[in-house]
PDB file of C-alpha atoms in Angstrom:
ATOM      1  CA  MET A  12    -168.753  -3.622 137.804  1.00  0.00           C
ATOM      2  CA  ALA A  13    -164.986  -4.029 138.160  1.00  0.00           C
ATOM      3  CA  LEU A  14    -165.429  -7.295 140.058  1.00  0.00           C
ATOM      4  CA  SER A  15    -167.726  -8.779 137.420  1.00  0.00           C
ATOM      5  CA  SER A  16    -165.274  -7.719 134.716  1.00  0.00           C
ATOM      6  CA  PHE A  17    -162.464  -9.432 136.654  1.00  0.00           C
ATOM      7  CA  TRP A  18    -164.321 -12.757 136.918  1.00  0.00           C
ATOM      8  CA  SER A  19    -165.107 -12.668 133.203  1.00  0.00           C
ATOM      9  CA  TYR A  20    -161.461 -13.541 132.491  1.00  0.00           C
ATOM     10  CA  PRO A  21    -160.604 -17.156 131.536  1.00  0.00           C
ATOM     11  CA  LEU A  22    -160.084 -19.600 134.391  1.00  0.00           C
ATOM     12  CA  THR A  23    -156.384 -20.079 133.590  1.00  0.00           C
ATOM     13  CA  THR A  24    -155.751 -16.365 133.974  1.00  0.00           C
ATOM     14  CA  LEU A  25    -157.618 -16.222 137.280  1.00  0.00           C
ATOM     15  CA  TRP A  26    -155.531 -19.095 138.606  1.00  0.00           C
ATOM     16  CA  LEU A  27    -152.355 -17.237 137.682  1.00  0.00           C
ATOM     17  CA  VAL A  28    -153.641 -14.118 139.426  1.00  0.00           C
ATOM     18  CA  CYS A  29    -154.401 -16.088 142.589  1.00  0.00           C
ATOM     19  CA  ILE A  30    -151.015 -17.807 142.548  1.00  0.00           C
ATOM     20  CA  GLY A  31    -149.290 -14.478 142.044  1.00  0.00           C
ATOM     21  CA  LEU A  32    -151.130 -12.812 144.936  1.00  0.00           C
ATOM     22  CA  PHE A  33    -150.402 -15.798 147.164  1.00  0.00           C
ATOM     23  CA  GLY A  34    -146.742 -15.637 146.239  1.00  0.00           C
ATOM     24  CA  LEU A  35    -146.658 -11.906 146.981  1.00  0.00           C
ATOM     25  CA  ALA A  36    -148.200 -12.453 150.408  1.00  0.00           C
ATOM     26  CA  LEU A  37    -145.738 -15.212 151.320  1.00  0.00           C
ATOM     27  CA  SER A  38    -142.761 -13.242 150.033  1.00  0.00           C
ATOM     28  CA  LEU A  39    -143.737 -10.234 152.145  1.00  0.00           C
ATOM     29  CA  LEU A  40    -144.185 -12.510 155.150  1.00  0.00           C
ATOM     30  CA  PHE A  41    -140.710 -14.009 154.750  1.00  0.00           C
ATOM     31  CA  PHE A  42    -139.226 -10.596 154.033  1.00  0.00           C
ATOM     32  CA  PHE A  43    -140.387  -9.101 157.313  1.00  0.00           C
ATOM     33  CA  LYS A  44    -140.179 -12.168 159.555  1.00  0.00           C
ATOM     34  CA  SER A  45    -136.974 -13.815 158.527  1.00  0.00           C
ATOM     35  CA  THR A  46    -133.623 -13.183 156.927  1.00  0.00           C
ATOM     36  CA  THR A  47    -133.264 -16.787 155.731  1.00  0.00           C
ATOM     37  CA  TYR A  48    -134.820 -18.738 152.860  1.00  0.00           C
ATOM     38  CA  ALA A  49    -133.385 -16.288 150.322  1.00  0.00           C
ATOM     39  CA  LEU A  50    -133.914 -18.681 147.402  1.00  0.00           C
ATOM     40  CA  LEU A  51    -137.542 -19.310 148.367  1.00  0.00           C
ATOM     41  CA  LYS A  52    -138.264 -15.605 148.766  1.00  0.00           C
ATOM     42  CA  THR A  53    -136.666 -14.853 145.412  1.00  0.00           C
ATOM     43  CA  SER A  54    -138.761 -17.553 143.742  1.00  0.00           C
ATOM     44  CA  LEU A  55    -141.925 -16.192 145.287  1.00  0.00           C
ATOM     45  CA  LEU A  56    -141.113 -12.681 144.122  1.00  0.00           C
ATOM     46  CA  TYR A  57    -140.632 -13.933 140.572  1.00  0.00           C
ATOM     47  CA  LEU A  58    -143.912 -15.810 140.885  1.00  0.00           C
ATOM     48  CA  CYS A  59    -145.706 -12.521 141.488  1.00  0.00           C
ATOM     49  CA  PHE A  60    -144.934 -11.408 137.942  1.00  0.00           C
ATOM     50  CA  LEU A  61    -146.964 -14.251 136.418  1.00  0.00           C
ATOM     51  CA  PRO A  62    -150.350 -12.492 136.798  1.00  0.00           C
ATOM     52  CA  LEU A  63    -148.985  -9.359 135.156  1.00  0.00           C
ATOM     53  CA  GLY A  64    -147.663 -11.350 132.230  1.00  0.00           C
ATOM     54  CA  ALA A  65    -150.912 -13.294 131.910  1.00  0.00           C
ATOM     55  CA  LEU A  66    -153.049 -10.157 131.939  1.00  0.00           C
ATOM     56  CA  CYS A  67    -150.806  -8.427 129.384  1.00  0.00           C
ATOM     57  CA  TYR A  68    -150.956 -11.502 127.146  1.00  0.00           C
ATOM     58  CA  LEU A  69    -154.728 -11.666 127.469  1.00  0.00           C
ATOM     59  CA  ASN A  70    -155.140  -7.968 126.781  1.00  0.00           C
ATOM     60  CA  TYR A  71    -152.913  -8.125 123.684  1.00  0.00           C
ATOM     61  CA  TYR A  72    -154.541 -11.144 122.028  1.00  0.00           C
ATOM     62  CA  THR A  73    -158.164 -10.440 122.961  1.00  0.00           C
ATOM     63  CA  ASP A  74    -159.997  -8.536 120.231  1.00  0.00           C
ATOM     64  CA  LYS A  75    -162.202  -5.592 121.103  1.00  0.00           C
ATOM     65  CA  PRO A  76    -165.982  -6.133 120.824  1.00  0.00           C
ATOM     66  CA  ASN A  77    -166.148  -3.872 117.755  1.00  0.00           C
ATOM     67  CA  HIS A  78    -163.260  -5.586 115.936  1.00  0.00           C
ATOM     68  CA  PHE A  79    -163.899  -5.676 112.201  1.00  0.00           C
ATOM     69  CA  LYS A  80    -163.760  -9.497 112.202  1.00  0.00           C
ATOM     70  CA  GLN A  81    -167.079  -9.458 114.038  1.00  0.00           C
ATOM     71  CA  LEU A  82    -168.727  -7.405 111.281  1.00  0.00           C
ATOM     72  CA  ILE A  83    -167.624  -9.098 108.085  1.00  0.00           C
ATOM     73  CA  THR A  84    -167.195 -12.469 106.434  1.00  0.00           C
ATOM     74  CA  GLU A  85    -164.120 -13.794 104.693  1.00  0.00           C
ATOM     75  CA  LYS A  86    -163.498 -13.151 100.981  1.00  0.00           C
ATOM     76  CA  LYS A  87    -165.917 -10.266 100.802  1.00  0.00           C
ATOM     77  CA  ASN A  88    -165.959  -7.108  98.720  1.00  0.00           C
ATOM     78  CA  VAL A  89    -166.285  -4.517 101.451  1.00  0.00           C
ATOM     79  CA  SER A  90    -165.862  -0.806 102.143  1.00  0.00           C
ATOM     80  CA  LEU A  91    -163.339   0.079 104.875  1.00  0.00           C
ATOM     81  CA  GLN A  92    -162.175   3.328 106.393  1.00  0.00           C
ATOM     82  CA  LEU A  93    -158.448   2.959 107.025  1.00  0.00           C
ATOM     83  CA  GLU A  94    -155.483   4.853 108.424  1.00  0.00           C
ATOM     84  CA  ILE A  95    -151.967   3.987 107.265  1.00  0.00           C
ATOM     85  CA  LEU A  96    -149.798   2.981 110.235  1.00  0.00           C
ATOM     86  CA  ARG A  97    -146.680   1.758 108.485  1.00  0.00           C
ATOM     87  CA  PHE A  98    -145.248   1.276 105.024  1.00  0.00           C
ATOM     88  CA  ASN A  99    -144.172  -2.355 104.851  1.00  0.00           C
ATOM     89  CA  ASN A 100    -142.627  -2.897 101.405  1.00  0.00           C
ATOM     90  CA  SER A 101    -143.113  -2.590  97.647  1.00  0.00           C
ATOM     91  CA  ASN A 102    -142.890  -5.078  94.820  1.00  0.00           C
ATOM     92  CA  SER A 103    -143.521  -5.008  91.086  1.00  0.00           C
ATOM     93  CA  PHE A 104    -147.278  -5.166  91.581  1.00  0.00           C
ATOM     94  CA  SER A 105    -148.206  -3.323  94.750  1.00  0.00           C
ATOM     95  CA  HIS A 106    -147.314  -1.221  97.781  1.00  0.00           C
ATOM     96  CA  VAL A 107    -147.939  -2.991 101.083  1.00  0.00           C
ATOM     97  CA  TYR A 108    -148.952  -1.301 104.344  1.00  0.00           C
ATOM     98  CA  TYR A 109    -150.069  -1.950 107.883  1.00  0.00           C
ATOM     99  CA  ALA A 110    -153.308  -0.049 108.480  1.00  0.00           C
ATOM    100  CA  GLN A 111    -155.763   0.640 111.262  1.00  0.00           C
ATOM    101  CA  VAL A 112    -159.414  -0.116 110.533  1.00  0.00           C
ATOM    102  CA  LYS A 113    -161.616   2.832 111.525  1.00  0.00           C
ATOM    103  CA  ALA A 114    -164.966   1.706 110.122  1.00  0.00           C
ATOM    104  CA  VAL A 115    -166.629  -1.094 108.150  1.00  0.00           C
ATOM    105  CA  GLU A 116    -169.407  -0.023 105.769  1.00  0.00           C
ATOM    106  CA  GLY A 117    -169.681   3.200 107.785  1.00  0.00           C
ATOM    107  CA  GLN A 118    -169.915   1.400 111.133  1.00  0.00           C
ATOM    108  CA  PRO A 119    -167.133   2.314 113.641  1.00  0.00           C
ATOM    109  CA  SER A 120    -164.709  -0.532 114.105  1.00  0.00           C
ATOM    110  CA  SER A 121    -161.169  -1.423 115.205  1.00  0.00           C
ATOM    111  CA  GLY A 122    -158.308  -3.782 114.373  1.00  0.00           C
ATOM    112  CA  LYS A 123    -155.248  -3.869 112.134  1.00  0.00           C
ATOM    113  CA  ILE A 124    -155.022  -5.154 108.581  1.00  0.00           C
ATOM    114  CA  LEU A 125    -152.485  -5.722 105.802  1.00  0.00           C
ATOM    115  CA  VAL A 126    -153.280  -3.465 102.833  1.00  0.00           C
ATOM    116  CA  TYR A 127    -152.205  -3.916  99.195  1.00  0.00           C
ATOM    117  CA  GLN A 128    -152.286  -0.897  96.880  1.00  0.00           C
ATOM    118  CA  ASP A 129    -152.035  -1.710  93.173  1.00  0.00           C
ATOM    119  CA  ARG A 130    -149.107   0.147  91.622  1.00  0.00           C
ATOM    120  CA  LYS A 131    -150.906   0.265  88.274  1.00  0.00           C
ATOM    121  CA  GLU A 132    -153.553   2.489  89.822  1.00  0.00           C
ATOM    122  CA  ALA A 133    -151.306   4.632  92.033  1.00  0.00           C
ATOM    123  CA  THR A 134    -147.772   5.744  91.193  1.00  0.00           C
ATOM    124  CA  LEU A 135    -147.001   7.121  94.676  1.00  0.00           C
ATOM    125  CA  PRO A 136    -147.481   5.242  97.949  1.00  0.00           C
ATOM    126  CA  PHE A 137    -149.679   6.558 100.744  1.00  0.00           C
ATOM    127  CA  ASP A 138    -148.031   8.707 103.416  1.00  0.00           C
ATOM    128  CA  LEU A 139    -148.074   7.564 107.018  1.00  0.00           C
ATOM    129  CA  GLY A 140    -151.191   8.770 108.784  1.00  0.00           C
ATOM    130  CA  THR A 141    -153.206   8.993 105.553  1.00  0.00           C
ATOM    131  CA  GLN A 142    -156.882   8.240 106.087  1.00  0.00           C
ATOM    132  CA  PHE A 143    -159.167   7.077 103.293  1.00  0.00           C
ATOM    133  CA  VAL A 144    -162.268   5.085 102.486  1.00  0.00           C
ATOM    134  CA  ALA A 145    -161.585   2.163 100.156  1.00  0.00           C
ATOM    135  CA  ARG A 146    -163.541  -0.644  98.581  1.00  0.00           C
ATOM    136  CA  GLY A 147    -161.810  -3.895  97.810  1.00  0.00           C
ATOM    137  CA  LEU A 148    -161.460  -7.600  98.462  1.00  0.00           C
ATOM    138  CA  LEU A 149    -160.910  -8.762 102.023  1.00  0.00           C
ATOM    139  CA  LYS A 150    -159.571 -12.249 102.756  1.00  0.00           C
ATOM    140  CA  SER A 151    -157.555 -14.052 105.386  1.00  0.00           C
ATOM    141  CA  ILE A 152    -153.786 -14.314 104.998  1.00  0.00           C
ATOM    142  CA  SER A 153    -152.878 -17.622 103.381  1.00  0.00           C
ATOM    143  CA  PRO A 154    -150.771 -20.219 105.223  1.00  0.00           C
ATOM    144  CA  PRO A 155    -147.459 -21.374 103.698  1.00  0.00           C
ATOM    145  CA  LYS A 156    -147.771 -23.757 100.746  1.00  0.00           C
ATOM    146  CA  ASN A 157    -144.392 -25.429 101.244  1.00  0.00           C
ATOM    147  CA  PRO A 158    -143.854 -27.476 104.439  1.00  0.00           C
ATOM    148  CA  GLY A 159    -141.106 -25.989 106.560  1.00  0.00           C
ATOM    149  CA  GLY A 160    -141.221 -22.638 104.772  1.00  0.00           C
ATOM    150  CA  PHE A 161    -141.518 -19.240 106.402  1.00  0.00           C
ATOM    151  CA  ASN A 162    -144.975 -18.981 107.971  1.00  0.00           C
ATOM    152  CA  PHE A 163    -146.033 -15.451 107.051  1.00  0.00           C
ATOM    153  CA  LYS A 164    -149.550 -16.061 108.374  1.00  0.00           C
ATOM    154  CA  ARG A 165    -148.230 -16.923 111.839  1.00  0.00           C
ATOM    155  CA  PHE A 166    -145.805 -14.003 111.760  1.00  0.00           C
ATOM    156  CA  MET A 167    -148.631 -11.561 111.030  1.00  0.00           C
ATOM    157  CA  ALA A 168    -150.890 -13.193 113.620  1.00  0.00           C
ATOM    158  CA  GLN A 169    -148.276 -12.371 116.257  1.00  0.00           C
ATOM    159  CA  GLN A 170    -148.847  -8.739 115.307  1.00  0.00           C
ATOM    160  CA  LYS A 171    -152.637  -9.186 115.567  1.00  0.00           C
ATOM    161  CA  ILE A 172    -153.113  -9.101 111.779  1.00  0.00           C
ATOM    162  CA  ASP A 173    -155.081 -11.992 110.268  1.00  0.00           C
ATOM    163  CA  PHE A 174    -156.581 -10.413 107.131  1.00  0.00           C
ATOM    164  CA  GLN A 175    -155.340  -8.698 103.990  1.00  0.00           C
ATOM    165  CA  PHE A 176    -157.196  -6.117 101.929  1.00  0.00           C
ATOM    166  CA  SER A 177    -156.638  -5.387  98.222  1.00  0.00           C
ATOM    167  CA  ILE A 178    -157.726  -1.862  97.296  1.00  0.00           C
ATOM    168  CA  GLN A 179    -159.901  -1.452  94.207  1.00  0.00           C
ATOM    169  CA  THR A 180    -161.033   2.167  94.687  1.00  0.00           C
ATOM    170  CA  ALA A 181    -160.076   4.721  97.344  1.00  0.00           C
ATOM    171  CA  VAL A 182    -161.181   8.210  98.388  1.00  0.00           C
ATOM    172  CA  LEU A 183    -158.786  10.213 100.569  1.00  0.00           C
ATOM    173  CA  LEU A 184    -160.067  11.885 103.738  1.00  0.00           C
ATOM    174  CA  PRO A 185    -158.676  15.096 105.303  1.00  0.00           C
ATOM    175  CA  ASN A 186    -156.264  14.428 108.157  1.00  0.00           C
ATOM    176  CA  LYS A 187    -157.765  15.535 111.468  1.00  0.00           C
ATOM    177  CA  THR A 188    -154.488  15.628 113.380  1.00  0.00           C
ATOM    178  CA  GLU A 189    -151.018  16.812 112.444  1.00  0.00           C
ATOM    179  CA  MET A 190    -148.155  14.479 113.297  1.00  0.00           C
ATOM    180  CA  GLY A 191    -145.551  15.988 115.646  1.00  0.00           C
ATOM    181  CA  TYR A 192    -141.918  16.532 114.640  1.00  0.00           C
ATOM    182  CA  PHE A 193    -140.602  14.016 117.160  1.00  0.00           C
ATOM    183  CA  LYS A 194    -142.971  11.249 116.046  1.00  0.00           C
ATOM    184  CA  ARG A 195    -142.310  12.040 112.383  1.00  0.00           C
ATOM    185  CA  GLY A 196    -138.560  11.802 113.031  1.00  0.00           C
ATOM    186  CA  LEU A 197    -138.933   8.422 114.728  1.00  0.00           C
ATOM    187  CA  ILE A 198    -140.989   7.119 111.815  1.00  0.00           C
ATOM    188  CA  LYS A 199    -138.377   8.286 109.308  1.00  0.00           C
ATOM    189  CA  CYS A 200    -135.643   6.576 111.324  1.00  0.00           C
ATOM    190  CA  LYS A 201    -137.636   3.332 111.350  1.00  0.00           C
ATOM    191  CA  GLN A 202    -138.183   3.599 107.599  1.00  0.00           C
ATOM    192  CA  TYR A 203    -134.449   4.113 107.018  1.00  0.00           C
ATOM    193  CA  VAL A 204    -133.556   1.086 109.160  1.00  0.00           C
ATOM    194  CA  ARG A 205    -136.084  -1.099 107.308  1.00  0.00           C
ATOM    195  CA  GLN A 206    -134.716   0.045 103.944  1.00  0.00           C
ATOM    196  CA  GLN A 207    -131.199  -0.861 105.008  1.00  0.00           C
ATOM    197  CA  LEU A 208    -132.371  -4.251 106.255  1.00  0.00           C
ATOM    198  CA  ALA A 209    -134.172  -4.879 102.969  1.00  0.00           C
ATOM    199  CA  LYS A 210    -130.890  -4.280 101.104  1.00  0.00           C
ATOM    200  CA  SER A 211    -128.873  -6.499 103.439  1.00  0.00           C
ATOM    201  CA  PRO A 212    -128.063 -10.179 102.643  1.00  0.00           C
ATOM    202  CA  LEU A 213    -129.965 -11.405 105.703  1.00  0.00           C
ATOM    203  CA  ARG A 214    -132.606 -14.087 105.365  1.00  0.00           C
ATOM    204  CA  PRO A 215    -136.237 -12.861 105.032  1.00  0.00           C
ATOM    205  CA  GLN A 216    -137.064 -14.198 108.521  1.00  0.00           C
ATOM    206  CA  SER A 217    -134.278 -12.090 110.053  1.00  0.00           C
ATOM    207  CA  LYS A 218    -135.374  -8.939 108.212  1.00  0.00           C
ATOM    208  CA  GLN A 219    -138.805  -9.075 109.825  1.00  0.00           C
TER     209      GLN A 219
END
């Protein structure tokens, strides 16, 4: 089972794995048999890290089989079960969050999404860890309209977020787990740092 799973990886990744293992074997050979060729041995040791980097890259950018993108179509009014992961920012019209998708139309799912909560409908933002079922409009994040401008779509894609969700109605769910003091403290520290960055004169790209 493990072997078949291994060979299911893309060919480029398998090549990197093979090169890395070959480099590890040669580096060990030089290490035990000779005290010379220091530059070559160092290069081979560095080469061994390529498979690890390739596998981490593949694991990060490969969606799970139950990712919500496999269950929905773009620009669709859909019901999602979400959990708030991070408060991003607020503007005159909405609160913006990063959220984890738990289910789509009652079907268990996964993935992250950018969530917009209309400030006309809710005066207070969601707390971190809040879980709820919401119905709203789902669509992909738009690319920049001005050439050379900040590419928000690409920035979010690097965080594995390709869609945004505008809440129309929401029903809160009881929290199943209580957040620990240490984790809550870290989250508050991150929120404080982001607030200070938002007030700073840095460019928007630097604040991200």
